[in-house]
């Protein structure tokens, strides 16, 4: 029998408003995607009859014993049809020899094709009803509950009451708690209006139709008809009305006590969980996801940015559920805890707390007035005071803090203060643009936002979550308009003389750093303190950066690591939203300010720095002669640009490290190495990015004939495939993107973690890595697999070509390559290349080229200004060559 739950609230007979009683029935045949063989009727003696989807009989026919049961509960106003794909997928997996999972998906009473009892059911009734049904079915453990919408609450209620049989929980867009200071979602508020409740939910199918309009993409007409099938009359829709009316809108609602009981009980569930979330849901917004993750301690989560409320229709959730079940996740973290040994990121700030030597130089401080120098003493004190002030303002360990502050002293102080108290910093590049930045910040769900006025204005206008903190004291009207709770000055005053809490463990999450978005929507990359410490150590060891080094940080990731390295750092006067505008004079002024020996530059900045070298004064040129190392990381840099930067900094060794947001330093190639590989007449395809640095391992997962990286990763030279890397400073995972992380992760028997980079390339006989492009940009032609970088380089070497991009048109297997080029001088509009230019491009490419197009400018990402968006380019080329308008790509 079911464990005793709190007594159900009295069921309220409605009489005329409830409709006549009717037994359960089987759905009509022919509903798309639903095999009638899975439908059965179950009678619970003394209660009611149910319609249930159940693959148990089919598993019995196969002679397989289920490893467990998925108990799937739909919400309002759907029915078990919602779970048809999971029933089918689980059955197909069992037929193929995979572990067999029984799937039991009932229609809740008064809903779908289950009985109409003439009774209004409350939440406690529904939890009790489900327990009686599973008792009648004699479901043994282990059971994994799967729930959506308010069915998620019912499923979690069953889980709380049957912990002895529970093996896990899966939730899709649901909620178990309604904050007292937060109104229920607008669509539900509207439906709950007394004058609208019955007309919108029972008398007419308005509520049902509104729900069916929430598909992303829109649901096919035949699928909508299937959802409508059990709700053809007002009497059949009474359960829809009662479900809406049973939403606990306040403390006095009859079902509020049961909802609170379930919400409290979920915190005690000691089982793995999977949360799949549609971000475009107008009902269950991300605040409900935050609440669930705070209660489900062992949850994997994947947030689908383009999916909505009907996530089970929008994405392949069934495959995700079965993948998760196949992992056999445990209710403990699979990751070993990182040791707390080693210097913490703020260690230099503590050791230099009495030093009046410069720590930072701001070339363009926020208040104007020329360069501003911040000593180690002042920076250390400000970080400590600000950290204590943040604690006083309610910032707790594990809280997320979005930093919307330009590079400089304010950003540095905010970053290290947050790290010191165990808050998680969220950093998204302003180069993502307003839409991309908004997606990143909203998806990360910060608890607090620290910003200058532009960032706070965006947060207010775009409705970003979190308590807002201003770096500057603002006039009262501005403060109120922006919703600012506190300023840095107030926090520093509150924290002065206050002891700091214990530091977080090195295994704790430290940061969520967003990718550039150059190869798809920007992803939040999660780093622990230990991993950031390992990155600092890798930089210090490989490039000799340490206490006393003068560092010019023209690339944001390295600007933030300056104090952790102990470097005396300066950020050039530049527009961080447009790094390609950085000038040689700005770099020289920054170098002079800190007597720099090391310069970090974004790939997007290198070309303009070289192009503006003629504006340098003699003293500025002299400052650049003291630089010994110049690095450009984030994307491969062409040899001619490295040669140009080498002439600008004559005593420096230009180097282009290979890495990505998930691992910022994997290999390194100096200009001398690149010259040597070029002069050797090497036939290697792609860009040489050097050998792995100390502590990094690189392998290649070979491409098959379909262009997929299906090979076992190895260090065998000469095999083209996906680049796979491993290092201590590799990222921990992706934020709320479990499926993405699963696809990118590899585990070795020795316990080492590997990251599938999405880049393609090969290792040469000397162990050096050559990058040939992105996996998604590989062409599969009739002649075989073609990677883009080699042909692009050869075309780009033509004197009139500034840059080339290789696009693919046609179906995979018979794709054809199209060369798209920028010219010098630039063309004014896109078009077909002249026959003469096309002939030279074809001769240089070394591969068959179907067409040659010219454009004023190739589409590239803002952060690097060198990653050509070949996917966008291919769509454009396909369109214009098929007769579409010759517009810009």
CSV table of N, CA, C and O in Angstrom, one decimal, residues 448-528:
chain,number,residue,atom,x,y,z
A,448,UNK,N,22.7,38.5,-8.4
A,448,UNK,CA,23.1,39.9,-8.2
A,448,UNK,C,23.7,40.4,-9.5
A,448,UNK,O,24.3,39.6,-10.2
A,449,UNK,N,23.6,41.6,-9.8
A,449,UNK,CA,24.2,42.3,-11.0
A,449,UNK,C,25.0,43.4,-10.5
A,449,UNK,O,24.5,44.4,-9.9
A,450,UNK,N,26.3,43.4,-10.8
A,450,UNK,CA,27.2,44.6,-10.5
A,450,UNK,C,27.5,45.2,-11.8
A,450,UNK,O,28.0,44.6,-12.7
A,451,UNK,N,27.2,46.5,-11.9
A,451,UNK,CA,27.4,47.2,-13.2
A,451,UNK,C,27.7,48.7,-13.1
A,451,UNK,O,27.4,49.3,-12.1
A,452,UNK,N,28.3,49.2,-14.2
A,452,UNK,CA,28.3,50.6,-14.4
A,452,UNK,C,26.9,51.0,-15.0
A,452,UNK,O,26.1,50.1,-15.3
A,453,UNK,N,26.7,52.3,-15.2
A,453,UNK,CA,25.4,52.7,-15.7
A,453,UNK,C,24.9,52.0,-17.0
A,453,UNK,O,23.8,51.6,-17.1
A,454,UNK,N,25.8,51.9,-18.0
A,454,UNK,CA,25.3,51.2,-19.2
A,454,UNK,C,24.8,49.8,-18.9
A,454,UNK,O,23.7,49.4,-19.5
A,455,UNK,N,25.5,49.0,-18.2
A,455,UNK,CA,25.1,47.7,-17.8
A,455,UNK,C,23.9,47.6,-17.0
A,455,UNK,O,23.0,46.8,-17.3
A,456,UNK,N,23.8,48.5,-16.0
A,456,UNK,CA,22.6,48.5,-15.2
A,456,UNK,C,21.3,49.0,-16.0
A,456,UNK,O,20.2,48.5,-15.7
A,457,UNK,N,21.5,49.9,-16.9
A,457,UNK,CA,20.4,50.3,-17.8
A,457,UNK,C,19.9,49.2,-18.6
A,457,UNK,O,18.7,49.0,-18.8
A,458,UNK,N,20.9,48.4,-19.2
A,458,UNK,CA,20.5,47.2,-19.9
A,458,UNK,C,19.7,46.2,-19.1
A,458,UNK,O,18.7,45.6,-19.5
A,459,UNK,N,20.2,46.0,-17.8
A,459,UNK,CA,19.6,45.1,-16.9
A,459,UNK,C,18.2,45.5,-16.6
A,459,UNK,O,17.2,44.7,-16.6
A,460,UNK,N,18.0,46.8,-16.4
A,460,UNK,CA,16.6,47.3,-16.1
A,460,UNK,C,15.7,47.2,-17.3
A,460,UNK,O,14.6,46.7,-17.2
A,461,UNK,N,16.2,47.6,-18.5
A,461,UNK,CA,15.4,47.6,-19.7
A,461,UNK,C,15.0,46.2,-20.2
A,461,UNK,O,13.9,46.0,-20.7
A,462,UNK,N,15.9,45.3,-20.0
A,462,UNK,CA,15.7,44.0,-20.5
A,462,UNK,C,15.2,43.0,-19.5
A,462,UNK,O,15.0,41.8,-19.8
A,463,UNK,N,15.0,43.5,-18.3
A,463,UNK,CA,14.4,42.6,-17.2
A,463,UNK,C,15.3,41.5,-16.7
A,463,UNK,O,14.8,40.5,-16.3
A,464,UNK,N,16.6,41.8,-16.7
A,464,UNK,CA,17.5,40.8,-16.2
A,464,UNK,C,17.3,40.6,-14.7
A,464,UNK,O,17.1,41.6,-13.9
A,465,UNK,N,17.4,39.4,-14.2
A,465,UNK,CA,17.2,39.1,-12.8
A,465,UNK,C,18.3,39.6,-11.9
A,465,UNK,O,19.5,39.8,-12.4
A,466,UNK,N,18.1,39.7,-10.6
A,466,UNK,CA,19.2,39.9,-9.7
A,466,UNK,C,19.1,41.3,-9.0
A,466,UNK,O,18.7,42.3,-9.6
A,467,UNK,N,19.6,41.3,-7.7
A,467,UNK,CA,19.8,42.6,-7.0
A,467,UNK,C,20.8,43.4,-7.8
A,467,UNK,O,21.9,42.9,-8.1
A,468,UNK,N,20.6,44.7,-8.0
A,468,UNK,CA,21.5,45.5,-8.7
A,468,UNK,C,22.4,46.4,-7.8
A,468,UNK,O,21.9,47.1,-6.9
A,469,UNK,N,23.7,46.3,-8.1
A,469,UNK,CA,24.7,47.1,-7.4
A,469,UNK,C,25.5,47.9,-8.4
A,469,UNK,O,26.0,47.4,-9.4
A,470,UNK,N,25.6,49.2,-8.1
A,470,UNK,CA,26.3,50.1,-8.9
A,470,UNK,C,27.7,50.3,-8.5
A,470,UNK,O,28.0,50.4,-7.3
A,471,UNK,N,28.7,50.4,-9.4
A,471,UNK,CA,30.1,50.7,-9.1
A,471,UNK,C,30.2,52.1,-8.6
A,471,UNK,O,31.2,52.4,-7.9
A,472,UNK,N,29.4,53.0,-9.0
A,472,UNK,CA,29.4,54.4,-8.7
A,472,UNK,C,28.2,54.9,-7.9
A,472,UNK,O,27.2,54.2,-8.0
A,473,UNK,N,28.4,55.9,-7.0
A,473,UNK,CA,27.3,56.5,-6.3
A,473,UNK,C,26.4,57.2,-7.4
A,473,UNK,O,27.0,58.1,-8.1
A,474,UNK,N,25.1,57.0,-7.4
A,474,UNK,CA,24.3,57.6,-8.4
A,474,UNK,C,23.3,58.6,-7.7
A,474,UNK,O,22.9,58.4,-6.6
A,475,UNK,N,22.9,59.6,-8.5
A,475,UNK,CA,21.9,60.5,-8.0
A,475,UNK,C,20.6,59.7,-7.7
A,475,UNK,O,20.3,58.7,-8.3
A,476,UNK,N,19.9,60.1,-6.7
A,476,UNK,CA,18.7,59.3,-6.2
A,476,UNK,C,17.7,59.0,-7.3
A,476,UNK,O,17.3,57.9,-7.4
A,477,UNK,N,17.4,60.0,-8.2
A,477,UNK,CA,16.4,59.6,-9.3
A,477,UNK,C,17.0,58.5,-10.2
A,477,UNK,O,16.2,57.6,-10.6
A,478,UNK,N,18.3,58.6,-10.5
A,478,UNK,CA,18.9,57.6,-11.4
A,478,UNK,C,18.9,56.2,-10.7
A,478,UNK,O,18.6,55.2,-11.2
A,479,UNK,N,19.2,56.3,-9.4
A,479,UNK,CA,19.3,55.0,-8.6
A,479,UNK,C,17.9,54.4,-8.6
A,479,UNK,O,17.8,53.1,-8.8
A,480,UNK,N,16.9,55.1,-8.3
A,480,UNK,CA,15.5,54.6,-8.3
A,480,UNK,C,15.1,54.0,-9.6
A,480,UNK,O,14.5,53.0,-9.8
A,481,UNK,N,15.4,54.8,-10.7
A,481,UNK,CA,15.0,54.4,-12.0
A,481,UNK,C,15.7,53.1,-12.5
A,481,UNK,O,15.1,52.2,-13.1
A,482,UNK,N,16.9,52.9,-12.0
A,482,UNK,CA,17.6,51.7,-12.4
A,482,UNK,C,17.4,50.5,-11.4
A,482,UNK,O,17.9,49.4,-11.6
A,483,UNK,N,16.7,50.8,-10.3
A,483,UNK,CA,16.5,49.8,-9.3
A,483,UNK,C,17.7,49.3,-8.5
A,483,UNK,O,17.9,48.2,-8.2
A,484,UNK,N,18.6,50.3,-8.3
A,484,UNK,CA,19.9,50.0,-7.6
A,484,UNK,C,19.7,49.9,-6.1
A,484,UNK,O,19.1,50.8,-5.5
A,485,UNK,N,20.2,48.8,-5.5
A,485,UNK,CA,20.1,48.5,-4.1
A,485,UNK,C,21.3,49.1,-3.3
A,485,UNK,O,21.1,49.5,-2.1
A,486,UNK,N,22.4,49.2,-3.9
A,486,UNK,CA,23.6,49.6,-3.2
A,486,UNK,C,24.7,50.0,-4.2
A,486,UNK,O,24.6,49.7,-5.4
A,487,UNK,N,25.7,50.8,-3.7
A,487,UNK,CA,26.8,51.2,-4.5
A,487,UNK,C,28.1,50.6,-3.9
A,487,UNK,O,28.1,50.2,-2.8
A,488,UNK,N,29.2,50.6,-4.7
A,488,UNK,CA,30.5,50.2,-4.2
A,488,UNK,C,30.8,51.0,-2.9
A,488,UNK,O,31.3,50.4,-2.0
A,489,UNK,N,30.7,52.3,-3.0
A,489,UNK,CA,31.0,53.1,-1.9
A,489,UNK,C,30.3,52.7,-0.6
A,489,UNK,O,31.0,52.6,0.5
A,490,UNK,N,29.0,52.4,-0.7
A,490,UNK,CA,28.3,52.0,0.5
A,490,UNK,C,28.7,50.6,1.0
A,490,UNK,O,28.9,50.3,2.2
A,491,UNK,N,29.0,49.7,0.0
A,491,UNK,CA,29.5,48.4,0.4
A,491,UNK,C,30.9,48.4,1.1
A,491,UNK,O,31.1,47.7,2.1
A,492,UNK,N,31.7,49.3,0.5
A,492,UNK,CA,33.1,49.4,1.1
A,492,UNK,C,33.0,49.9,2.5
A,492,UNK,O,33.7,49.5,3.5
A,493,UNK,N,32.1,50.9,2.8
A,493,UNK,CA,31.9,51.5,4.1
A,493,UNK,C,31.4,50.4,5.0
A,493,UNK,O,31.8,50.3,6.2
A,494,UNK,N,30.4,49.6,4.5
A,494,UNK,CA,29.8,48.6,5.4
A,494,UNK,C,30.8,47.5,5.7
A,494,UNK,O,30.8,46.8,6.8
A,495,UNK,N,31.8,47.2,4.8
A,495,UNK,CA,32.7,46.1,5.0
A,495,UNK,C,34.0,46.5,5.7
A,495,UNK,O,34.8,45.6,6.1
A,496,UNK,N,34.2,47.8,5.9
A,496,UNK,CA,35.5,48.3,6.5
A,496,UNK,C,35.6,47.8,7.9
A,496,UNK,O,34.7,47.9,8.8
A,497,UNK,N,36.7,47.1,8.2
A,497,UNK,CA,36.9,46.6,9.6
A,497,UNK,C,36.2,45.3,9.9
A,497,UNK,O,36.2,44.8,11.0
A,498,UNK,N,35.5,44.7,8.9
A,498,UNK,CA,34.7,43.5,9.1
A,498,UNK,C,35.5,42.3,8.7
A,498,UNK,O,36.1,42.3,7.6
A,499,UNK,N,35.6,41.2,9.5
A,499,UNK,CA,36.3,40.0,9.2
A,499,UNK,C,35.6,39.3,8.0
A,499,UNK,O,34.3,39.3,7.9
A,500,UNK,N,36.4,38.7,7.2
A,500,UNK,CA,35.8,37.9,6.1
A,500,UNK,C,35.5,36.5,6.5
A,500,UNK,O,36.1,35.9,7.4
A,501,UNK,N,34.5,35.9,5.8
A,501,UNK,CA,34.2,34.5,6.1
A,501,UNK,C,35.3,33.6,5.6
A,501,UNK,O,36.2,34.0,4.9
A,502,UNK,N,35.2,32.3,6.0
A,502,UNK,CA,36.2,31.3,5.5
A,502,UNK,C,36.2,31.3,4.0
A,502,UNK,O,35.1,31.4,3.4
A,503,UNK,N,37.3,31.1,3.3
A,503,UNK,CA,37.3,31.0,1.8
A,503,UNK,C,36.6,29.8,1.3
A,503,UNK,O,36.5,28.8,2.1
A,504,UNK,N,36.1,29.8,0.1
A,504,UNK,CA,35.5,28.6,-0.4
A,504,UNK,C,36.5,27.5,-0.7
A,504,UNK,O,37.7,27.8,-0.9
A,505,UNK,N,36.1,26.3,-0.8
A,505,UNK,CA,37.0,25.2,-1.1
A,505,UNK,C,37.4,25.3,-2.6
A,505,UNK,O,36.7,25.9,-3.4
A,506,UNK,N,38.6,24.8,-3.0
A,506,UNK,CA,39.0,24.9,-4.4
A,506,UNK,C,38.1,24.1,-5.3
A,506,UNK,O,38.1,24.4,-6.5
A,507,UNK,N,37.3,23.2,-4.8
A,507,UNK,CA,36.4,22.4,-5.6
A,507,UNK,C,35.1,23.2,-6.0
A,507,UNK,O,34.3,22.7,-6.8
A,508,UNK,N,34.9,24.3,-5.3
A,508,UNK,CA,33.7,25.1,-5.5
A,508,UNK,C,33.7,25.8,-6.9
A,508,UNK,O,34.7,26.1,-7.4
A,509,UNK,N,32.5,25.9,-7.4
A,509,UNK,CA,32.4,26.7,-8.7
A,509,UNK,C,32.8,28.1,-8.5
A,509,UNK,O,32.4,28.8,-7.5
A,510,UNK,N,33.7,28.6,-9.4
A,510,UNK,CA,34.2,30.0,-9.3
A,510,UNK,C,33.6,30.9,-10.3
A,510,UNK,O,33.3,32.1,-10.0
A,511,UNK,N,33.4,30.4,-11.5
A,511,UNK,CA,33.0,31.3,-12.6
A,511,UNK,C,32.2,30.6,-13.7
A,511,UNK,O,32.3,29.4,-13.9
A,512,UNK,N,31.3,31.4,-14.3
A,512,UNK,CA,30.7,31.0,-15.6
A,512,UNK,C,31.1,32.0,-16.6
A,512,UNK,O,30.7,33.2,-16.6
A,513,UNK,N,31.9,31.5,-17.5
A,513,UNK,CA,32.5,32.4,-18.6
A,513,UNK,C,31.8,32.0,-19.9
A,513,UNK,O,31.9,30.9,-20.3
A,514,UNK,N,31.2,33.0,-20.6
A,514,UNK,CA,30.5,32.7,-21.8
A,514,UNK,C,31.4,32.7,-23.0
A,514,UNK,O,32.4,33.5,-23.1
A,515,UNK,N,31.2,31.8,-23.9
A,515,UNK,CA,31.9,31.7,-25.2
A,515,UNK,C,31.6,32.9,-26.0
A,515,UNK,O,30.6,33.6,-25.8
A,516,UNK,N,32.3,33.0,-27.2
A,516,UNK,CA,32.1,34.2,-28.0
A,516,UNK,C,30.9,34.1,-28.9
A,516,UNK,O,30.5,35.2,-29.4
A,517,UNK,N,30.3,33.0,-29.0
A,517,UNK,CA,29.1,32.8,-29.8
A,517,UNK,C,29.5,32.8,-31.3
A,517,UNK,O,28.6,32.9,-32.2
A,518,UNK,N,30.7,32.6,-31.6
A,518,UNK,CA,31.2,32.5,-33.0
A,518,UNK,C,30.8,31.3,-33.7
A,518,UNK,O,30.7,31.2,-35.0
A,519,UNK,N,30.4,30.2,-33.0
A,519,UNK,CA,30.1,28.9,-33.6
A,519,UNK,C,28.7,28.5,-33.1
A,519,UNK,O,28.4,27.3,-33.0
A,520,UNK,N,27.8,29.4,-32.8
A,520,UNK,CA,26.5,29.1,-32.3
A,520,UNK,C,26.2,30.0,-31.1
A,520,UNK,O,27.0,30.8,-30.7
A,521,UNK,N,25.0,29.8,-30.5
A,521,UNK,CA,24.7,30.6,-29.3
A,521,UNK,C,25.8,30.5,-28.2
A,521,UNK,O,26.3,29.4,-28.0
A,522,UNK,N,26.1,31.6,-27.6
A,522,UNK,CA,27.1,31.6,-26.5
A,522,UNK,C,26.7,30.6,-25.4
A,522,UNK,O,25.6,30.6,-25.0
A,523,UNK,N,27.7,29.9,-24.9
A,523,UNK,CA,27.5,28.9,-23.9
A,523,UNK,C,28.2,29.3,-22.6
A,523,UNK,O,29.3,29.9,-22.7
A,524,UNK,N,27.6,29.1,-21.5
A,524,UNK,CA,28.3,29.4,-20.2
A,524,UNK,C,29.2,28.2,-19.8
A,524,UNK,O,28.8,27.1,-19.6
A,525,UNK,N,30.5,28.5,-19.7
A,525,UNK,CA,31.5,27.5,-19.4
A,525,UNK,C,31.8,27.6,-17.9
A,525,UNK,O,32.2,28.7,-17.4
A,526,UNK,N,31.7,26.5,-17.2
A,526,UNK,CA,31.8,26.5,-15.7
A,526,UNK,C,33.3,26.2,-15.3
A,526,UNK,O,33.8,25.2,-15.8
A,527,UNK,N,33.8,27.0,-14.5
A,527,UNK,CA,35.2,26.7,-13.9
A,527,UNK,C,35.1,26.7,-12.4
A,527,UNK,O,34.4,27.5,-11.8
A,528,UNK,N,35.8,25.7,-11.8
A,528,UNK,CA,36.0,25.7,-10.4
A,528,UNK,C,37.2,26.6,-10.0
A,528,UNK,O,38.0,27.0,-10.9
